[in-house]
XYZ file of C-alpha atoms in Angstrom:
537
model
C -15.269 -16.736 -19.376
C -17.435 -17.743 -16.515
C -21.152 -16.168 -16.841
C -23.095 -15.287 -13.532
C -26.314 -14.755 -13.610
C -29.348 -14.599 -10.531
C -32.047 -17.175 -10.096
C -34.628 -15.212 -11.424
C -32.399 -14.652 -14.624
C -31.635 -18.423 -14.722
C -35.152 -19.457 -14.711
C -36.296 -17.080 -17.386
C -32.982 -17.806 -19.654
C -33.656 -21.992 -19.242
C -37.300 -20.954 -20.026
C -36.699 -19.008 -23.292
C -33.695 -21.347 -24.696
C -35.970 -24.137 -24.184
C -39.351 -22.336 -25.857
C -36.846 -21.327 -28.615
C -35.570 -24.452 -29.049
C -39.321 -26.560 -29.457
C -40.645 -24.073 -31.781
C -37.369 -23.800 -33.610
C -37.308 -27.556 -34.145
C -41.310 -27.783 -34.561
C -40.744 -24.857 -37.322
C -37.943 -26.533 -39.175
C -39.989 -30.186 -39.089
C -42.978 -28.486 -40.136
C -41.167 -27.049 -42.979
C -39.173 -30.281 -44.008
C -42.862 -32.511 -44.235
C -43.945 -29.896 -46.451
C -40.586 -29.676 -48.676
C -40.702 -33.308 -48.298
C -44.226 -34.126 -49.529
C -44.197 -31.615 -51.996
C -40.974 -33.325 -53.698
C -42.704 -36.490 -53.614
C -46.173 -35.360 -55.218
C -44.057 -33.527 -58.155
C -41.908 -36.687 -58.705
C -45.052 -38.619 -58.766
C -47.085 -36.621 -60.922
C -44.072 -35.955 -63.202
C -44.156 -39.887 -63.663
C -47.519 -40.496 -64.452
C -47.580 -37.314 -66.653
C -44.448 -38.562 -69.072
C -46.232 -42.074 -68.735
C -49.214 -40.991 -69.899
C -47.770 -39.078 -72.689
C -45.730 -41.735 -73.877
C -48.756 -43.784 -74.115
C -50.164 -40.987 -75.919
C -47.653 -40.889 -78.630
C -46.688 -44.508 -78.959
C -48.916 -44.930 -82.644
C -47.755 -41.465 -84.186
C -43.886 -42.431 -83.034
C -44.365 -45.914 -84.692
C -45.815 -44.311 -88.228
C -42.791 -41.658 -87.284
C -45.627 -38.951 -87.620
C -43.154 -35.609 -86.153
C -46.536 -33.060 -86.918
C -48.557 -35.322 -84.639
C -45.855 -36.184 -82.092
C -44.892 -31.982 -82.059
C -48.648 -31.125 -81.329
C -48.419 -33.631 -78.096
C -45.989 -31.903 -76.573
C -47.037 -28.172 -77.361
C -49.963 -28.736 -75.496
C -47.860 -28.436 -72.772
C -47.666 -24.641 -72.734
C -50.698 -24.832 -70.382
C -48.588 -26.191 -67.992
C -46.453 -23.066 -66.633
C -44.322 -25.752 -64.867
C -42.856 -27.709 -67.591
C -39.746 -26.363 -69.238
C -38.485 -28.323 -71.875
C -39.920 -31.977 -73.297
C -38.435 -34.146 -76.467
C -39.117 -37.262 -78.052
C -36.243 -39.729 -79.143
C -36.517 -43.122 -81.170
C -35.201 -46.286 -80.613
C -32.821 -47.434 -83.047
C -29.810 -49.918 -83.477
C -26.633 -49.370 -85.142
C -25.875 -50.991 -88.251
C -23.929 -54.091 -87.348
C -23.773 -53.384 -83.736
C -26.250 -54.584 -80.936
C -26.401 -51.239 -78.911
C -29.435 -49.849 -79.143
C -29.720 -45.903 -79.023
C -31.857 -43.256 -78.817
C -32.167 -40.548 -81.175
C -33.753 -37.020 -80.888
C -37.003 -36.364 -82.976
C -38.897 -33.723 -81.331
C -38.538 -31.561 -79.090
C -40.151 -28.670 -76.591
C -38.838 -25.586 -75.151
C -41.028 -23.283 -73.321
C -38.541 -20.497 -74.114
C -37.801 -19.844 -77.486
C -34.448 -20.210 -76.613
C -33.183 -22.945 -74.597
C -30.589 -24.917 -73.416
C -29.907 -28.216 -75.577
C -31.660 -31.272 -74.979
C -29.172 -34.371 -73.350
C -28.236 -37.333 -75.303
C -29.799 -40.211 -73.574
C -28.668 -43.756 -73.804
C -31.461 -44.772 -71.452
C -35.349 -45.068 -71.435
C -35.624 -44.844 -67.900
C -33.826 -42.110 -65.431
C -34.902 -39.513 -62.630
C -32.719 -36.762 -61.526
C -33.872 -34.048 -58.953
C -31.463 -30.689 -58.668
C -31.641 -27.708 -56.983
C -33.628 -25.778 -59.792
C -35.404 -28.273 -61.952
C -36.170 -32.109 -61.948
C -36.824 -34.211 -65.097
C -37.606 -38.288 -66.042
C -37.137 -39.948 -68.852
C -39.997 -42.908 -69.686
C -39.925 -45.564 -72.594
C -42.456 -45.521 -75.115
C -43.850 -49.004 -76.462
C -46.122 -50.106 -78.896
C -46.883 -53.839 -78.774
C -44.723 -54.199 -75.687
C -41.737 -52.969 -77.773
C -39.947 -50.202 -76.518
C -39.361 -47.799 -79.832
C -38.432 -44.460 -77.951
C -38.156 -42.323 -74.629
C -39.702 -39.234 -73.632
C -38.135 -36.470 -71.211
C -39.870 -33.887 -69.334
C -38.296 -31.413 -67.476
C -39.901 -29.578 -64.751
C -38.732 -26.369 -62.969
C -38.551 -25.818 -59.425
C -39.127 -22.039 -58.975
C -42.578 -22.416 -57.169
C -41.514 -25.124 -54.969
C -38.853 -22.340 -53.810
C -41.275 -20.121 -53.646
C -43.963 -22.588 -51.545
C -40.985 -23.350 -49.400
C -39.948 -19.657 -48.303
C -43.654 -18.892 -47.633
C -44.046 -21.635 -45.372
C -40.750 -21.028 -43.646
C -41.696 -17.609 -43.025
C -45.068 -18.965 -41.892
C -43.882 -21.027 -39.725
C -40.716 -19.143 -38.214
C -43.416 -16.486 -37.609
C -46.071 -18.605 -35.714
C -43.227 -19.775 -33.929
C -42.191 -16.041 -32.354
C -45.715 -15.759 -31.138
C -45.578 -18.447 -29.717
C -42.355 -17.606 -28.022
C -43.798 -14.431 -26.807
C -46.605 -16.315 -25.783
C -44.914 -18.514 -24.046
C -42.379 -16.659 -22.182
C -45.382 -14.332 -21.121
C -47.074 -17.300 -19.837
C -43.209 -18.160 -18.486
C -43.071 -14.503 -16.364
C -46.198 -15.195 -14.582
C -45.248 -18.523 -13.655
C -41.642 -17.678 -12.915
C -43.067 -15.110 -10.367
C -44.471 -17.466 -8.478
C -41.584 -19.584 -8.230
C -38.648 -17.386 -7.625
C -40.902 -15.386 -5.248
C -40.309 -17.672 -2.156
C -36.442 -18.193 -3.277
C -35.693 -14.221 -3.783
C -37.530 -13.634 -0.050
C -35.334 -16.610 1.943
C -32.401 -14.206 -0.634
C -33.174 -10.921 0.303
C -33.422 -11.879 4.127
C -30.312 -13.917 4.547
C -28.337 -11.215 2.701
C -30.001 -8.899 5.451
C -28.994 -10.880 8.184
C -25.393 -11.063 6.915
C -25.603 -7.605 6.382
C -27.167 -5.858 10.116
C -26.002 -9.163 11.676
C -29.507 -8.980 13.185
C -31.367 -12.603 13.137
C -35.129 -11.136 14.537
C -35.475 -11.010 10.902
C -38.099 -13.248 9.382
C -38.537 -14.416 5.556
C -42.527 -14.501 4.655
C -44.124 -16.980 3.652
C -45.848 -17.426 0.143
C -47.393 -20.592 -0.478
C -48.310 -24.315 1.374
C -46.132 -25.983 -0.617
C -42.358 -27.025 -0.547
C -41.154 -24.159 -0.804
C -43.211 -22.274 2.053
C -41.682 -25.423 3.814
C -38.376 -24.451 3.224
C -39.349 -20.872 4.631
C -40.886 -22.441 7.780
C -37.491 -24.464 8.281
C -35.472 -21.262 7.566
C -37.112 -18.854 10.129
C -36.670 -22.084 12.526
C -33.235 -22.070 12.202
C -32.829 -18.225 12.072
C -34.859 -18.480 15.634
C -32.288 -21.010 16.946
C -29.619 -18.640 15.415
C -30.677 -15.731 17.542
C -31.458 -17.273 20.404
C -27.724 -18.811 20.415
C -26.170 -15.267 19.531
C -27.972 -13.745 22.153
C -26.726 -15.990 25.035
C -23.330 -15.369 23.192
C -23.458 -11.953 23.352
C -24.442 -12.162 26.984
C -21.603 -13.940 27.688
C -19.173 -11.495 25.559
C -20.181 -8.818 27.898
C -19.713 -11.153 30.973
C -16.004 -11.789 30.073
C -15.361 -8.587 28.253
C -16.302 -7.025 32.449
C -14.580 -9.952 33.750
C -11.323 -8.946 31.993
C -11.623 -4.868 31.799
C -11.627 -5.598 35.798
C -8.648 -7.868 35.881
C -7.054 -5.620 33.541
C -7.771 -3.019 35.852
C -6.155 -4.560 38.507
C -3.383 -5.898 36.736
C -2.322 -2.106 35.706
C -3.429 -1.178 38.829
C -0.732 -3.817 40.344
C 1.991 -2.968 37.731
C 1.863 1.002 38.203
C 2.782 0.449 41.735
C 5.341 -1.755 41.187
C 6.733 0.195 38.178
C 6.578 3.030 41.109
C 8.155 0.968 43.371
C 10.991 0.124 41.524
C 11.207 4.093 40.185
C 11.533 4.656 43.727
C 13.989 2.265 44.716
C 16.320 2.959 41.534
C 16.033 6.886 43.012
C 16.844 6.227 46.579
C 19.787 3.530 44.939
C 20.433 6.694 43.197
C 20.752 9.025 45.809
C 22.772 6.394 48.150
C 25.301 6.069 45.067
C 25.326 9.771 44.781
C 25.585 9.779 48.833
C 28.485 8.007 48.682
C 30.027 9.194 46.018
C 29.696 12.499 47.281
C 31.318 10.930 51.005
C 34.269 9.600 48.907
C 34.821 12.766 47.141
C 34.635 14.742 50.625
C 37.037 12.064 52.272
C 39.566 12.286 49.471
C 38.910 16.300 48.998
C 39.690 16.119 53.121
C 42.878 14.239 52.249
C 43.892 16.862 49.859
C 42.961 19.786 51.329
C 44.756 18.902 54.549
C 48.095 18.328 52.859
C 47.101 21.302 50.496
C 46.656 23.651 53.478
C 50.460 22.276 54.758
C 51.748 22.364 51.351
C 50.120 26.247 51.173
C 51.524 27.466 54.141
C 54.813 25.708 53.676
C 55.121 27.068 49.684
C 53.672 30.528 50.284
C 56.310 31.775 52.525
C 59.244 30.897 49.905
C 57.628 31.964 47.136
C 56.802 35.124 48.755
C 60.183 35.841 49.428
C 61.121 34.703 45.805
C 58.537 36.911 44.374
C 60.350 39.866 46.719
C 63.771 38.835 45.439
C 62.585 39.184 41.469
C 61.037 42.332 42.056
C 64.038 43.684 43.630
C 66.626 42.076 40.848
C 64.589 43.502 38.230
C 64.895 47.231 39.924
C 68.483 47.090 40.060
C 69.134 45.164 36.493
C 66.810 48.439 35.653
C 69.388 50.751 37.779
C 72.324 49.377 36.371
C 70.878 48.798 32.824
C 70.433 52.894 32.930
C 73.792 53.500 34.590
C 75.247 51.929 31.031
C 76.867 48.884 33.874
C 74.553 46.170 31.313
C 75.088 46.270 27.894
C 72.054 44.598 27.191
C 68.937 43.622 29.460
C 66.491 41.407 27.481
C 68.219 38.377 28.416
C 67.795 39.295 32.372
C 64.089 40.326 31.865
C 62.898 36.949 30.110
C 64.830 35.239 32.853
C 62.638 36.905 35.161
C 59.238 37.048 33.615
C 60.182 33.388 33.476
C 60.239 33.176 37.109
C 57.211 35.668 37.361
C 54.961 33.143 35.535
C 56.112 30.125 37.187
C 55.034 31.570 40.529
C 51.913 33.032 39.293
C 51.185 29.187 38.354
C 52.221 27.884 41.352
C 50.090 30.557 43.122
C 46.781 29.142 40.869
C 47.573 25.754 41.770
C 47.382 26.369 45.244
C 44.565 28.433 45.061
C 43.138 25.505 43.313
C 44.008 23.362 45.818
C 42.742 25.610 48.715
C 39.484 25.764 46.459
C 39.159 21.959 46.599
C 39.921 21.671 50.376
C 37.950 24.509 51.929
C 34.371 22.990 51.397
C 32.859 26.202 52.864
C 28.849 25.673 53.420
C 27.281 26.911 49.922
C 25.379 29.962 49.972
C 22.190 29.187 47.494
C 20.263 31.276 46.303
C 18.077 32.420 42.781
C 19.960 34.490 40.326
C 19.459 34.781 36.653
C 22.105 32.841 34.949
C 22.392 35.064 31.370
C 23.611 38.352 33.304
C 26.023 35.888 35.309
C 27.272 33.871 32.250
C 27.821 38.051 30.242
C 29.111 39.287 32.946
C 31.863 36.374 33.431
C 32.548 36.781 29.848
C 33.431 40.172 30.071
C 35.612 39.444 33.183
C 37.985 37.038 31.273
C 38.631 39.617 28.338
C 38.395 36.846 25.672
C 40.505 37.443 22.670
C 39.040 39.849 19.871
C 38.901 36.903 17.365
C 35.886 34.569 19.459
C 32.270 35.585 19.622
C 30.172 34.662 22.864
C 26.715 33.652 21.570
C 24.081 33.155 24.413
C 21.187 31.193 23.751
C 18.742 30.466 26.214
C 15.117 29.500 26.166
C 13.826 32.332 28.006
C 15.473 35.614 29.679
C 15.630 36.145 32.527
C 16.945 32.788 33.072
C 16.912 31.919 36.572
C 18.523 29.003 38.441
C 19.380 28.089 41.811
C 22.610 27.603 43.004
C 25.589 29.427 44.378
C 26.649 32.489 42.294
C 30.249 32.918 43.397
C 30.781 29.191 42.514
C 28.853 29.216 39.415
C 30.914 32.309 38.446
C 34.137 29.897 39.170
C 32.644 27.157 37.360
C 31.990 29.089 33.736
C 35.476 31.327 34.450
C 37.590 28.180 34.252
C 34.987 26.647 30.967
C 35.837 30.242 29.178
C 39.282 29.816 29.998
C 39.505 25.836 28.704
C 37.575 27.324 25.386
C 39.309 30.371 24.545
C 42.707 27.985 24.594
C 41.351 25.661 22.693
C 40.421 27.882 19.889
C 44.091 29.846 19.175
C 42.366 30.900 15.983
C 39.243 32.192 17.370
C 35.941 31.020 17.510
C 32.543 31.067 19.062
C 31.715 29.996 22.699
C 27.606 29.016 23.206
C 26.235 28.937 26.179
C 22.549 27.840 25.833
C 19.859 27.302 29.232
C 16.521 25.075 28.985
C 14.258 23.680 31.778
C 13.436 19.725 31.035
C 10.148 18.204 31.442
C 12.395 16.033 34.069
C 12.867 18.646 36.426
C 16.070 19.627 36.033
C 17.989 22.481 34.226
C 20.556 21.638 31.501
C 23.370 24.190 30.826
C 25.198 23.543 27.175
C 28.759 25.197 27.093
C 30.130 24.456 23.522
C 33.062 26.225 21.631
C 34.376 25.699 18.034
C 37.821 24.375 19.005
C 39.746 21.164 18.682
C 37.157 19.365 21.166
C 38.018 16.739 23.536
C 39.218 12.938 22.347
C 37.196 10.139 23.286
C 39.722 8.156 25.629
C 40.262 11.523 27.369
C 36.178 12.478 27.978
C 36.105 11.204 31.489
C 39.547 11.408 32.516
C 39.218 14.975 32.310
C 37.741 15.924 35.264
C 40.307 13.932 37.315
C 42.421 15.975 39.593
C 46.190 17.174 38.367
C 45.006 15.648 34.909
C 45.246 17.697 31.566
C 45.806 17.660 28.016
C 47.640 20.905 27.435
C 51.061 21.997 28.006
C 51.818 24.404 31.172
C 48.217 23.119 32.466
C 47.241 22.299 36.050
C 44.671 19.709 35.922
C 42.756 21.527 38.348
C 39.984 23.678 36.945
C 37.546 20.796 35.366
C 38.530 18.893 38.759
C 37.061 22.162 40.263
C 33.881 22.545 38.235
C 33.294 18.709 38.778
C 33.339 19.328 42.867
C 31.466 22.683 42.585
C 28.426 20.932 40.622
C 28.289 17.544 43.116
C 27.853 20.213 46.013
C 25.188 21.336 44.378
C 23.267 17.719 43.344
C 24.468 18.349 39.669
C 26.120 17.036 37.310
C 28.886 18.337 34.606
C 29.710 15.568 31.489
C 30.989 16.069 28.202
C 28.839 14.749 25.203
C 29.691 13.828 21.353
C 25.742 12.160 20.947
C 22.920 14.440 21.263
C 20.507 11.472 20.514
C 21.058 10.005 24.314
C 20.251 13.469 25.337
C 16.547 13.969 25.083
C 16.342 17.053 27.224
C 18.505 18.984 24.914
C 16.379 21.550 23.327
C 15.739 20.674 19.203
C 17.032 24.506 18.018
C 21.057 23.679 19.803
C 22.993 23.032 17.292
C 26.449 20.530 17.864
C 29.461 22.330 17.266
C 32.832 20.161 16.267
C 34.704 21.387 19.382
C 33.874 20.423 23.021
C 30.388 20.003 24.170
C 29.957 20.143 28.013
C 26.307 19.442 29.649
C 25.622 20.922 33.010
C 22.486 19.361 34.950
C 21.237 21.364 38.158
C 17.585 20.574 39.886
C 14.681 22.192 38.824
C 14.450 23.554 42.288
C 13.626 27.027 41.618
C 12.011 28.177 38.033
C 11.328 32.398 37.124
C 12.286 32.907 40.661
C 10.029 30.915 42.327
C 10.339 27.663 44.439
C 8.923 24.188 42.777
C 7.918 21.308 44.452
């Protein structure tokens, strides 16, 4: 683990481990001269103590005088120190030439105490961690005729050396505290000048603002250091003031060619919005050219085929009506035995020429191109009122949902009433089992109108969604191919347009509360040209 610490905290932490450190050491050398010496001037006092006894009892050892040699040692019970003292003679074993030493007296300070050693020597030292004893010859003539041994405790040099540990470990706290007090004062002085170039470089880093100055303490390196350091802070904000000047050059320069540049794009972006619109409208234009030539086309050799059909099936029509009187004549007379084979012959007929009659009607629809009569109606009574026209079946539901009632729009009513007649008529065949036909309204933010016609029926396959408003094409048997055709022609009159949709997603101007039913889904677009009755630019 990686300690940080401040200057300040630096300095006084070298300061204190190294005060520690000298009186620690001068503590513990102080302490070892003392233990040191004092060892020495026992061991050399012990010495000339048992040499000066043994020269003491040399005479009274040699007459082997034990009363003389035992009143020697007892005298020393003055001396608290010693603990134990004996005598021992020199003598040689019969036959042998070892020469040994035998106990004759002996001292213990305690009347009872440990044993005293056997000793094969005259001369020994031995120093332990609670007593120290010698062993000296005795002679008499130069002739070495015993030993003495004194053995000394070491309880007060124990007690000498905790008292001057604790003497000295104490003088050396004061002078720690001492020292370190002297340390603070001096410390405070020197980190002064390093804390104020601190404090005001971690204020310039912080306000980025370089007019600040560090002061200035003292005349010596370090107030050189300052003097260099509000130098360079002066160079520093003379430099970041000519760069912020020219910042707010080029941050004008560009705003104003940005300007511009947006400036340029927005007209171009309108210039090309405005050229896809009038590509747009020439498509459309032309479209609407080729429609009219091929509805021209048609409606010519619809208005033959009308006039050349109408006639026959006039007189066919008269010729059924009059078969089924007399079948009814002669059914009543009892001539028929049975009639129901003659009648669904001629309903037969009846509904093949009330088909032919709608496809020529259709036709003549197509081809008349009569000049539109527009005008501002409110689509939800037009849409309920058509519904009610076609009698749907009992088992669908017409739900209208539009964004506000009275909805109005601006078109031509008769047509529109053709239009939503013939997308009742595809729904309620579609849905043989019933269902529910929506009809929901919204105005778009792109100024137009969008009409949603949706039923719950088998919808419309994909390969078949824009072949379906192709003339003479249809899906469904006994069908004409004529009334989507119709709708189609109705709505480019009127600048719309009629599609049928499986995505909503691609339709952004459909309102979030329509819901998508399974069945067909058919968008109607008209322009916002008229909105609660009143004209829009």
């Amino acid at each position: 683990m990686e300690w940080e610490f401040r200057f300040r905290s630096k300095v006084m932490l070298s300061t204190f481990a190294a005060v520690c450190f000298g009186m620690l050491l001068a503590a513990v050398s102080f302490v070892t001269v003392d233990v040191s010496a004092t060892r020495a001037l026992i061991r050399e006092n012990l010495n000339a103590q048992a040499e000066s006894m043994a020269h003491n009892l040399g005479t009274a050892l040699q007459f082997n005088d034990r009363q003389a040699v035992y009143e020697d040692l007892n005298r020393l019970g003055d001396q608290t120190n010693i603990i134990h003292a004996a005598v021992y003679m020199t003598h040689s074993a019969s036959g042998s030439e070892t020469i040994e030493q035998e106990f004759f007296v002996g001292y213990h300070r305690e009347k009872e105490g440990s044993p005293f050693p056997k000793i094969n020597k005259t001369t020994a030292d031995f120093w332990g961690d609670k007593s120290t004893w010698v062993i000296r010859p005795i002679s008499q003539n130069d002739i070495e005729i015993g030993a003495i041994f004194l053995e000394r405790t070491l309880s007060d040099v124990d007690n000498r050396f905790k008292r001057y540990a604790v003497m000295a470990f104490g003088v050396a706290g004061v002078g720690v505290i001492v020292t370190m007090i002297g340390a603070l004062w001096f410390q405070s002085s020197l980190t002064r000048p390093i804390l104020e170039l601190s404090s005001t470089a971690n204020a310039i880093a912080a306000n980025k603002d370089f007019s600040v100055r560090a002061r200035k303490f003292s005349e010596d390196e370090l107030g050189d250091l300052t003097d260099v350091f509000n130098d360079m802070l002066s160079t520093v904000d003379e430099a970041d003031r000519i760069l912020k000047e020219s910042n707010e050059e080029m941050e004008q320069r560009v705003e104003r060619r940005t300007g511009q540049l947006t400036q340029a794009n927005q007209s171009l972006v309108e210039e090309a919005k405005e050229r896809v619109r009038a590509e747009e409208k020439l498509l459309n234009a032309n479209r609407r050219l080729n429609v009219q030539e091929k509805l021209a086309a048609v409606g010519q050799v619809s208005a033959n085929m009308a006039h050349e059909l109408r006639n026959p099936l006039s007189a066919i029509r008269q010729s059924v009506y009059f078969l089924g009187r007399v079948s009814e004549n002669y059914f009543k007379r009892g001539k028929f035995p049975k009639e129901e084979k003659i009648r669904e012959h001629l309903d037969l007929i009846e509904s093949e020429l009330a088909h032919s009659d709608d496809v020529i009607d259709g036709l003549l629809g197509m081809s008349r191109g009569k000049k539109l009569n527009i005008v501002s109606f409110d689509l939800v009574a037009l849409v309920k009122e058509v519904a009610e026209y076609c009698r749907l079946n009992e088992n669908i539901s017409f739900a209208p949902d539009f964004a506000e009632s009275p909805f109005f729009v601006f078109a031509d009513p008769a047509l529109f009433r053709q239009v939503f007649i013939n997308l009742y008529t595809n729904a309620e065949q579609a849905m043989p089992d019933g269902g529910t036909i929506t009809v929901a309204g919204t105005h778009s933010s792109e100024g137009e109108t969008v009409i949603l016609v949706s039923d719950t029926g088998c919808g419309v396959d994909e390969a078949d969604r824009t072949k379906v408003f192709d003339v003479l094409h249809t899906t469904k048997a006994g069908g004409a191919g004529l009334g989507l055709s119709l709708c189609r022609d109705i709505l480019q009159r009127h600048d719309g347009t009629i599609s049928i949709i499986n995505d909503y997603k691609k339709h952004s101007c459909l309102g979030h509360n329509w819901k998508k039913n399974k069945g067909a889904n058919i968008v109607i677009t008209l322009p916002n040209k008229i909105h609660d009755g009143k004209k829009t630019n």
